Coordinates of N, CA, C and O in Angstrom, one line a residue:
X1 N 69.5 96.3 91.2 CA 71.0 96.0 91.5 C 71.2 94.5 91.6 O 72.0 94.1 92.4
X2 N 70.6 93.8 90.7 CA 70.7 92.3 90.8 C 72.1 91.9 90.2 O 72.5 90.8 90.5
X3 N 72.8 92.7 89.5 CA 74.0 92.3 88.8 C 75.2 92.6 89.7 O 76.3 92.8 89.2
X4 N 75.0 92.7 91.0 CA 76.1 93.1 91.9 C 77.3 92.1 92.0 O 78.4 92.4 92.3
X5 N 77.0 90.8 91.6 CA 78.0 89.8 91.7 C 79.2 90.1 90.8 O 80.3 89.8 91.1
X6 N 78.9 90.6 89.6 CA 80.0 90.8 88.6 C 80.5 92.2 88.7 O 79.8 93.2 88.5
X7 N 81.8 92.2 88.9 CA 82.6 93.5 88.9 C 83.5 93.4 87.8 O 84.3 92.4 87.6
X8 N 83.6 94.4 86.9 CA 84.5 94.4 85.8 C 85.9 94.6 86.3 O 86.1 95.2 87.4
X9 N 86.9 94.1 85.6 CA 88.3 94.1 86.0 C 88.8 95.6 86.1 O 88.3 96.5 85.4
X10 N 89.7 95.8 87.0 CA 90.4 97.1 87.1 C 91.9 96.8 87.0 O 92.3 95.6 87.1
X11 N 92.8 97.8 86.8 CA 94.2 97.5 86.8 C 94.6 96.8 88.1 O 95.5 96.0 88.1
X12 N 94.0 97.2 89.2 CA 94.3 96.6 90.5 C 93.9 95.1 90.6 O 94.8 94.3 91.0
X13 N 92.7 94.8 90.2 CA 92.3 93.4 90.2 C 93.1 92.5 89.2 O 93.5 91.4 89.5
X14 N 93.5 93.1 88.1 CA 94.3 92.4 87.1 C 95.7 92.1 87.8 O 96.2 91.0 87.6
X15 N 96.2 93.1 88.4 CA 97.5 93.0 89.1 C 97.5 91.9 90.2 O 98.4 91.0 90.2
X16 N 96.5 91.9 91.0 CA 96.3 90.9 92.1 C 96.2 89.5 91.5 O 96.8 88.5 91.9
X17 N 95.3 89.4 90.4 CA 95.1 88.0 89.8 C 96.4 87.5 89.2 O 96.7 86.4 89.2
X18 N 97.1 88.4 88.5 CA 98.4 88.1 87.8 C 99.4 87.5 88.8 O 100.2 86.6 88.5
X19 N 99.3 88.0 90.1 CA 100.2 87.5 91.1 C 99.6 86.4 92.0 O 100.2 86.0 93.0
X20 N 98.5 85.9 91.5 CA 97.9 84.8 92.2 C 97.4 85.1 93.6 O 97.3 84.2 94.5
X21 N 96.9 86.3 93.9 CA 96.5 86.7 95.2 C 95.0 86.5 95.3 O 94.2 87.0 94.5
X22 N 94.6 85.9 96.4 CA 93.1 85.7 96.7 C 92.6 87.0 97.3 O 93.3 87.5 98.2
X23 N 91.5 87.4 96.8 CA 90.8 88.6 97.4 C 89.3 88.5 97.3 O 88.8 87.8 96.5
X24 N 88.6 89.1 98.2 CA 87.2 89.2 98.2 C 86.8 90.5 97.6 O 87.5 91.5 97.8
X25 N 85.7 90.6 96.9 CA 85.2 91.8 96.3 C 84.1 92.4 97.1 O 83.1 91.7 97.5
X26 N 84.1 93.7 97.3 CA 83.1 94.4 98.1 C 82.6 95.7 97.5 O 83.1 96.8 97.8
X27 N 81.7 95.6 96.6 CA 81.1 96.8 96.0 C 80.2 97.5 97.0 O 79.6 96.8 97.9
X28 N 80.1 98.8 97.0 CA 79.2 99.6 97.9 C 78.8 100.8 97.2 O 79.4 101.2 96.1
X29 N 77.8 101.5 97.7 CA 77.3 102.7 97.1 C 78.2 103.8 97.4 O 78.3 104.3 98.5
X30 N 79.0 104.3 96.4 CA 80.0 105.3 96.6 C 79.3 106.7 96.9 O 78.3 107.0 96.3
X31 N 79.8 107.4 97.9 CA 79.3 108.7 98.2 C 80.4 109.7 98.1 O 81.5 109.5 98.8
X32 N 80.3 110.7 97.3 CA 81.3 111.8 97.1 C 81.6 112.3 98.5 O 80.8 112.7 99.3
X33 N 82.9 112.4 98.8 CA 83.5 112.9 100.0 C 83.0 112.1 101.3 O 83.1 112.6 102.4
X34 N 82.5 110.9 101.0 CA 82.1 110.0 102.2 C 83.3 109.3 102.8 O 83.2 109.1 104.0
X35 N 84.3 109.1 102.1 CA 85.5 108.5 102.6 C 85.3 107.1 103.2 O 84.3 106.4 102.9
X36 N 86.2 106.7 104.1 CA 86.2 105.4 104.6 C 85.1 105.2 105.6 O 84.7 104.0 105.9
X37 N 84.6 106.2 106.2 CA 83.5 106.1 107.1 C 82.3 105.5 106.4 O 81.6 104.5 106.9
X38 N 82.0 105.9 105.2 CA 80.9 105.4 104.4 C 81.1 104.0 104.0 O 80.3 103.1 104.1
X39 N 82.3 103.7 103.5 CA 82.6 102.3 103.0 C 82.6 101.3 104.1 O 82.1 100.2 104.0
X40 N 83.2 101.7 105.3 CA 83.2 100.8 106.4 C 81.7 100.5 106.9 O 81.4 99.4 107.2
X41 N 80.9 101.5 106.9 CA 79.5 101.4 107.3 C 78.8 100.5 106.3 O 78.1 99.6 106.7
X42 N 79.0 100.7 105.0 CA 78.3 99.9 104.0 C 78.8 98.4 104.1 O 78.0 97.6 103.8
X43 N 80.0 98.2 104.4 CA 80.6 96.8 104.5 C 80.3 96.2 105.8 O 80.5 95.0 106.0
X44 N 79.9 97.0 106.8 CA 79.7 96.5 108.2 C 81.0 96.1 108.9 O 81.0 95.1 109.6
X45 N 82.1 96.8 108.6 CA 83.4 96.6 109.3 C 83.9 97.8 110.0 O 83.4 98.9 109.8
X46 N 84.8 97.6 110.9 CA 85.4 98.7 111.6 C 86.2 99.6 110.6 O 87.0 99.1 109.8
X47 N 86.1 100.9 110.7 CA 86.8 101.8 109.8 C 88.3 101.6 109.9 O 89.0 101.9 109.0
X48 N 88.8 101.1 111.1 CA 90.3 100.9 111.3 C 90.8 99.9 110.3 O 92.0 100.0 109.9
X49 N 90.0 99.0 109.8 CA 90.5 97.9 108.9 C 90.3 98.3 107.4 O 90.8 97.6 106.5
X50 N 89.7 99.5 107.2 CA 89.6 100.0 105.8 C 90.8 100.9 105.6 O 91.0 101.8 106.4
X51 N 91.6 100.6 104.6 CA 92.8 101.3 104.4 C 92.7 102.2 103.2 O 92.2 101.9 102.1
X52 N 93.0 103.5 103.5 CA 92.9 104.5 102.4 C 94.3 104.6 101.7 O 95.4 104.5 102.3
X53 N 94.2 104.8 100.4 CA 95.4 105.0 99.5 C 95.5 106.4 99.2 O 94.7 107.0 98.5
X54 N 96.5 107.1 99.7 CA 96.7 108.6 99.5 C 97.9 108.9 98.6 O 99.0 108.4 98.9
X55 N 97.7 109.6 97.6 CA 98.8 110.0 96.7 C 99.2 111.4 97.2 O 98.5 112.4 97.3
X56 N 100.5 111.4 97.6 CA 101.1 112.7 98.1 C 102.4 113.0 97.3 O 102.7 112.2 96.4
X57 N 103.0 114.1 97.6 CA 104.3 114.4 97.0 C 105.2 115.1 97.9 O 104.7 115.7 98.9
X58 N 106.5 115.0 97.7 CA 107.5 115.6 98.5 C 107.7 117.0 98.0 O 107.1 117.5 97.1
X59 N 108.7 117.7 98.6 CA 109.0 119.1 98.3 C 109.5 119.3 96.8 O 109.4 120.3 96.2
X60 N 110.0 118.2 96.2 CA 110.5 118.2 94.8 C 109.3 117.8 93.9 O 109.6 117.5 92.7
X61 N 108.1 117.7 94.4 CA 106.9 117.2 93.6 C 107.0 115.8 93.2 O 106.4 115.4 92.2
X62 N 107.9 115.0 93.8 CA 108.0 113.6 93.5 C 106.8 112.9 94.2 O 106.6 113.0 95.4
X63 N 106.0 112.1 93.4 CA 104.8 111.5 94.0 C 105.2 110.2 94.9 O 106.2 109.6 94.6
X64 N 104.3 109.9 95.8 CA 104.4 108.8 96.6 C 103.0 108.4 97.1 O 102.1 109.2 97.1
X65 N 102.9 107.1 97.6 CA 101.6 106.6 98.1 C 101.8 106.4 99.6 O 102.8 105.8 100.0
X66 N 100.8 106.7 100.3 CA 100.7 106.4 101.8 C 99.5 105.6 102.0 O 98.4 106.0 101.6
X67 N 99.7 104.5 102.7 CA 98.5 103.6 103.1 C 98.3 103.9 104.6 O 99.2 103.7 105.4
X68 N 97.0 104.3 104.9 CA 96.7 104.7 106.2 C 95.4 104.1 106.6 O 94.5 103.9 105.8
X69 N 95.2 103.8 107.9 CA 94.0 103.3 108.5 C 92.9 104.4 108.2 O 93.1 105.6 108.2
X70 N 91.7 103.9 107.9 CA 90.6 104.8 107.5 C 90.2 105.8 108.6 O 89.8 106.9 108.3
X71 N 90.4 105.4 109.9 CA 90.0 106.3 111.0 C 91.2 107.1 111.5 O 91.1 107.7 112.5
X72 N 92.3 107.2 110.7 CA 93.4 108.0 111.1 C 93.8 109.0 110.0 O 93.4 108.8 108.8
X73 N 94.5 110.0 110.4 CA 95.1 111.0 109.4 C 96.6 110.8 109.4 O 97.2 110.2 110.3
X74 N 97.2 111.3 108.3 CA 98.6 111.2 108.2 C 99.3 112.5 108.7 O 98.9 113.6 108.4
X75 N 100.3 112.3 109.6 CA 101.1 113.4 110.1 C 102.1 113.6 109.0 O 103.1 112.8 108.9
X76 N 101.9 114.6 108.2 CA 102.9 114.9 107.1 C 104.3 115.2 107.6 O 105.3 114.9 107.0
X77 N 104.3 115.9 108.8 CA 105.6 116.2 109.4 C 106.4 115.0 109.8 O 107.5 114.8 109.5
X78 N 105.7 114.1 110.5 CA 106.3 112.8 110.9 C 106.7 112.0 109.7 O 107.8 111.4 109.7
X79 N 105.8 111.9 108.7 CA 106.2 111.2 107.5 C 107.4 111.7 106.8 O 108.3 111.0 106.5
X80 N 107.4 113.0 106.6 CA 108.6 113.7 105.9 C 109.9 113.4 106.7 O 110.9 113.0 106.1
X81 N 109.8 113.5 108.0 CA 111.0 113.2 108.8 C 111.5 111.8 108.6 O 112.7 111.5 108.5
X82 N 110.5 110.8 108.6 CA 110.9 109.4 108.5 C 111.4 109.0 107.1 O 112.2 108.1 107.0
X83 N 111.0 109.7 106.1 CA 111.4 109.3 104.7 C 112.5 110.2 104.2 O 112.9 110.1 103.0
X84 N 113.0 111.1 105.1 CA 114.1 112.0 104.7 C 113.8 113.1 103.7 O 114.6 113.5 102.9
X85 N 112.6 113.7 103.8 CA 112.2 114.8 103.0 C 112.0 116.0 103.9 O 111.8 115.9 105.1
X86 N 112.0 117.2 103.2 CA 111.7 118.4 104.0 C 110.2 118.5 104.3 O 109.8 119.0 105.3
X87 N 109.4 118.1 103.3 CA 107.9 118.2 103.4 C 107.2 117.2 102.6 O 107.8 116.8 101.5
X88 N 106.0 116.9 103.0 CA 105.1 116.0 102.2 C 103.7 116.6 102.3 O 103.3 117.1 103.3
X89 N 103.0 116.6 101.1 CA 101.7 117.2 101.1 C 100.8 116.4 100.1 O 101.4 115.8 99.2
X90 N 99.5 116.4 100.4 CA 98.6 115.7 99.4 C 98.7 116.3 98.0 O 98.9 117.5 97.9
X91 N 98.6 115.5 97.0 CA 98.5 116.0 95.6 C 97.1 116.5 95.4 O 96.1 116.0 96.0
X92 N 97.0 117.4 94.5 CA 95.6 117.8 94.0 C 95.0 116.6 93.3 O 95.8 115.8 92.7
X93 N 93.7 116.5 93.3 CA 93.1 115.3 92.7 C 93.5 115.0 91.3 O 93.8 113.9 90.9
X94 N 93.6 116.1 90.4 CA 94.0 115.8 89.0 C 95.4 115.3 88.9 O 95.8 114.5 88.1
X95 N 96.3 115.8 89.8 CA 97.7 115.4 89.8 C 97.8 114.0 90.3 O 98.5 113.1 89.8
X96 N 97.0 113.7 91.4 CA 97.0 112.3 91.9 C 96.6 111.3 90.9 O 97.2 110.2 90.7
X97 N 95.5 111.7 90.1 CA 95.0 110.8 89.1 C 96.1 110.6 88.0 O 96.2 109.5 87.5
X98 N 96.8 111.6 87.6 CA 97.8 111.5 86.6 C 98.9 110.6 87.0 O 99.4 109.8 86.2
X99 N 99.3 110.6 88.3 CA 100.4 109.7 88.8 C 99.9 108.3 88.9 O 100.6 107.4 88.6
X100 N 98.7 108.1 89.5 CA 98.3 106.7 89.8 C 97.5 106.0 88.7 O 97.5 104.8 88.6
X101 N 96.8 106.8 87.8 CA 96.0 106.3 86.8 C 94.6 106.0 87.3 O 93.7 105.5 86.6
X102 N 94.3 106.4 88.5 CA 93.0 106.1 89.1 C 92.3 107.5 89.5 O 93.0 108.5 89.7
X103 N 91.0 107.5 89.5 CA 90.3 108.6 90.0 C 90.4 108.7 91.5 O 90.4 107.7 92.2
X104 N 90.5 109.9 92.1 CA 90.5 110.0 93.5 C 89.2 109.5 94.1 O 88.2 109.8 93.5
X105 N 89.3 108.7 95.1 CA 88.1 108.0 95.7 C 88.1 106.6 95.2 O 87.3 105.7 95.6
X106 N 89.0 106.3 94.2 CA 89.1 104.9 93.6 C 90.5 104.5 93.5 O 90.8 103.6 92.7
X107 N 91.4 105.1 94.2 CA 92.8 104.8 94.1 C 93.2 103.6 94.8 O 93.0 103.4 96.0
X108 N 93.9 102.7 94.1 CA 94.5 101.5 94.7 C 96.0 101.6 94.6 O 96.5 102.2 93.6
X109 N 96.7 101.0 95.5 CA 98.2 100.9 95.4 C 98.6 99.9 94.4 O 99.8 99.9 94.0
X110 N 97.7 99.0 94.0 CA 98.1 98.0 93.0 C 97.7 98.4 91.6 O 96.7 98.9 91.4
X111 N 98.7 98.1 90.7 CA 98.4 98.4 89.3 C 98.4 99.9 88.9 O 97.7 100.3 88.1
X112 N 99.2 100.7 89.6 CA 99.3 102.1 89.3 C 99.9 102.3 88.0 O 100.7 101.5 87.5
X113 N 99.6 103.5 87.4 CA 100.2 103.8 86.1 C 101.7 103.9 86.1 O 102.4 103.4 85.2
X114 N 102.2 104.5 87.1 CA 103.6 104.7 87.3 C 104.0 103.9 88.6 O 103.2 103.8 89.5
X115 N 105.2 103.4 88.6 CA 105.7 102.7 89.9 C 106.0 103.8 90.9 O 106.8 104.7 90.6
X116 N 105.3 103.8 92.0 CA 105.4 104.9 93.0 C 105.9 104.2 94.3 O 105.5 103.1 94.6
X117 N 106.8 104.9 95.1 CA 107.2 104.4 96.4 C 105.9 104.4 97.3 O 105.1 105.2 97.2
X118 N 105.8 103.3 98.1 CA 104.7 103.1 98.9 C 105.1 103.1 100.4 O 106.0 102.3 100.8
X119 N 104.5 103.9 101.2 CA 104.7 104.0 102.6 C 103.5 103.5 103.3 O 102.4 104.0 103.1
X120 N 103.7 102.5 104.2 CA 102.5 101.9 104.9 C 102.6 102.1 106.4 O 103.7 101.9 107.0
X121 N 101.5 102.6 107.0 CA 101.5 102.7 108.5 C 101.7 101.3 109.0 O 100.9 100.4 108.7
X122 N 102.7 101.1 109.8 CA 103.2 99.7 110.2 C 102.1 98.9 110.8 O 101.9 97.7 110.6
X123 N 101.2 99.5 111.6 CA 100.2 98.8 112.4 C 99.1 98.1 111.4 O 98.5 97.2 111.8
X124 N 99.0 98.6 110.2 CA 98.2 98.0 109.2 C 98.6 96.6 108.9 O 97.7 95.7 108.8
X125 N 99.9 96.3 109.0 CA 100.4 95.0 108.7 C 100.1 94.0 109.8 O 100.3 92.8 109.6
X126 N 99.6 94.4 110.9 CA 99.3 93.5 112.0 C 97.9 93.0 112.0 O 97.5 92.2 112.8
X127 N 97.1 93.6 111.1 CA 95.6 93.3 111.1 C 95.5 91.9 110.4 O 96.3 91.5 109.6
X128 N 94.4 91.2 110.7 CA 94.1 89.9 110.1 C 93.7 90.1 108.7 O 94.0 89.2 107.8
X129 N 92.9 91.1 108.4 CA 92.4 91.3 107.0 C 92.2 92.8 106.9 O 91.8 93.5 107.8
X130 N 92.4 93.3 105.7 CA 92.2 94.7 105.4 C 91.3 94.8 104.2 O 91.2 93.9 103.3
X131 N 90.6 96.0 104.1 CA 89.8 96.3 102.9 C 90.4 97.5 102.3 O 90.6 98.6 102.9
X132 N 90.8 97.4 101.0 CA 91.5 98.5 100.3 C 90.9 98.7 99.0 O 90.3 97.7 98.4
X133 N 91.1 99.8 98.4 CA 90.4 100.1 97.2 C 90.8 99.2 96.1 O 92.0 98.9 95.9
X134 N 89.8 98.8 95.3 CA 90.1 97.8 94.2 C 90.2 98.5 92.9 O 90.2 97.8 91.8
X135 N 90.4 99.8 92.8 CA 90.6 100.5 91.6 C 89.5 101.2 91.0 O 89.6 101.7 89.8
X136 N 88.4 101.4 91.7 CA 87.3 102.2 91.2 C 86.5 102.7 92.4 O 86.5 102.1 93.5
X137 N 85.8 103.8 92.3 CA 85.0 104.3 93.3 C 83.9 103.3 93.7 O 83.3 102.8 92.8
X138 N 83.7 103.1 95.0 CA 82.6 102.2 95.4 C 83.0 100.7 95.3 O 82.1 99.8 95.1
X139 N 84.3 100.4 95.4 CA 84.7 99.0 95.2 C 86.0 98.8 96.0 O 87.0 99.3 95.8
X140 N 85.8 98.0 97.1 CA 87.0 97.6 97.9 C 87.3 96.1 97.7 O 86.4 95.3 97.4
X141 N 88.5 95.7 98.0 CA 88.9 94.3 98.0 C 89.4 94.0 99.4 O 90.0 94.8 100.0
X142 N 89.0 92.8 99.8 CA 89.5 92.3 101.1 C 90.7 91.4 100.9 O 90.7 90.5 100.1
X143 N 91.8 91.7 101.5 CA 93.1 90.9 101.4 C 93.8 90.8 102.7 O 93.5 91.5 103.7
X144 N 94.7 89.8 102.7 CA 95.6 89.7 103.8 C 96.6 90.8 103.7 O 97.2 91.0 102.6
X145 N 96.9 91.6 104.8 CA 97.8 92.7 104.6 C 99.3 92.3 104.2 O 100.0 93.2 103.7
X146 N 99.6 91.1 104.4 CA 101.0 90.6 104.0 C 101.2 90.8 102.5 O 102.3 90.8 102.0
X147 N 100.1 90.8 101.7 CA 100.1 91.0 100.3 C 100.8 92.3 99.9 O 101.6 92.4 99.0
X148 N 100.6 93.4 100.8 CA 101.2 94.7 100.5 C 102.7 94.6 100.5 O 103.4 95.0 99.5
X149 N 103.3 93.9 101.5 CA 104.8 93.8 101.5 C 105.3 92.8 100.5 O 106.4 92.9 100.1
X150 N 104.5 91.8 100.2 CA 104.9 90.8 99.2 C 105.0 91.4 97.8 O 105.9 91.0 97.0
X151 N 104.1 92.3 97.4 CA 103.9 92.8 96.0 C 104.4 94.2 95.8 O 104.6 94.6 94.6
X152 N 104.5 95.0 96.8 CA 104.8 96.4 96.6 C 106.1 96.8 97.2 O 106.5 96.2 98.3
X153 N 106.8 97.8 96.7 CA 108.1 98.3 97.3 C 107.8 99.2 98.4 O 107.8 100.4 98.3
X154 N 107.5 98.6 99.6 CA 107.0 99.4 100.7 C 108.1 99.7 101.7 O 109.0 99.0 101.9
X155 N 107.8 100.8 102.4 CA 108.6 101.2 103.6 C 107.6 101.4 104.7 O 106.6 102.0 104.5
X156 N 107.9 100.8 105.9 CA 107.0 100.9 107.0 C 107.3 102.3 107.7 O 108.4 102.7 107.8
X157 N 106.2 102.9 108.1 CA 106.3 104.2 108.8 C 105.3 104.3 110.0 O 104.4 103.4 110.1
X158 N 105.6 105.3 110.8 CA 104.7 105.6 111.9 C 104.3 107.0 111.8 O 105.0 107.9 112.3
X159 N 103.2 107.3 111.2 CA 102.8 108.7 111.0 C 101.3 108.9 111.2 O 100.7 109.8 110.7
X160 N 100.6 108.0 111.9 CA 99.1 108.1 112.1 C 98.8 109.0 113.2 O 99.4 109.1 114.2
X161 N 97.8 109.8 112.9 CA 97.1 110.7 113.9 C 95.7 110.2 114.0 O 95.1 110.0 113.0
X162 N 95.1 110.1 115.2 CA 93.7 109.8 115.3 C 92.9 110.9 114.6 O 93.2 112.1 114.8
X163 N 91.9 110.4 113.9 CA 91.1 111.4 113.1 C 90.1 112.1 114.0 O 89.6 111.6 115.0

């Protein structure tokens, strides 16, 4: 694994570079169904600063992205209430991939195939640095959370449940 320094471009890293955003690259050994607990442990950071990108849909099957702390779950009831929907549910993996252009486990909110509304757990924006998927499984990028509000059409929400 001597070639770890070079990571090939993803739509997410292309998007960040195009906008002049500085980010650090953090490859790790991806583990199927390992989630943010594995990536946080591999990177040696608190799981709370690892942000998961979840593709969900409302009752009309309109897709949306939710950014959530790695150590929290999304209260779909609270989220639906806050965004004016009857219900919100996670997309099936193949549907999520179709909307985002990424494989589940490698979904980034940056450089998605379709422009999707993005809802961010507000407390994420108060962190000094976050680690978010860089567009492939086993690859996170470290960024300032203000990048999210600067580059994406975000709405702040409060829908975290402790995991």
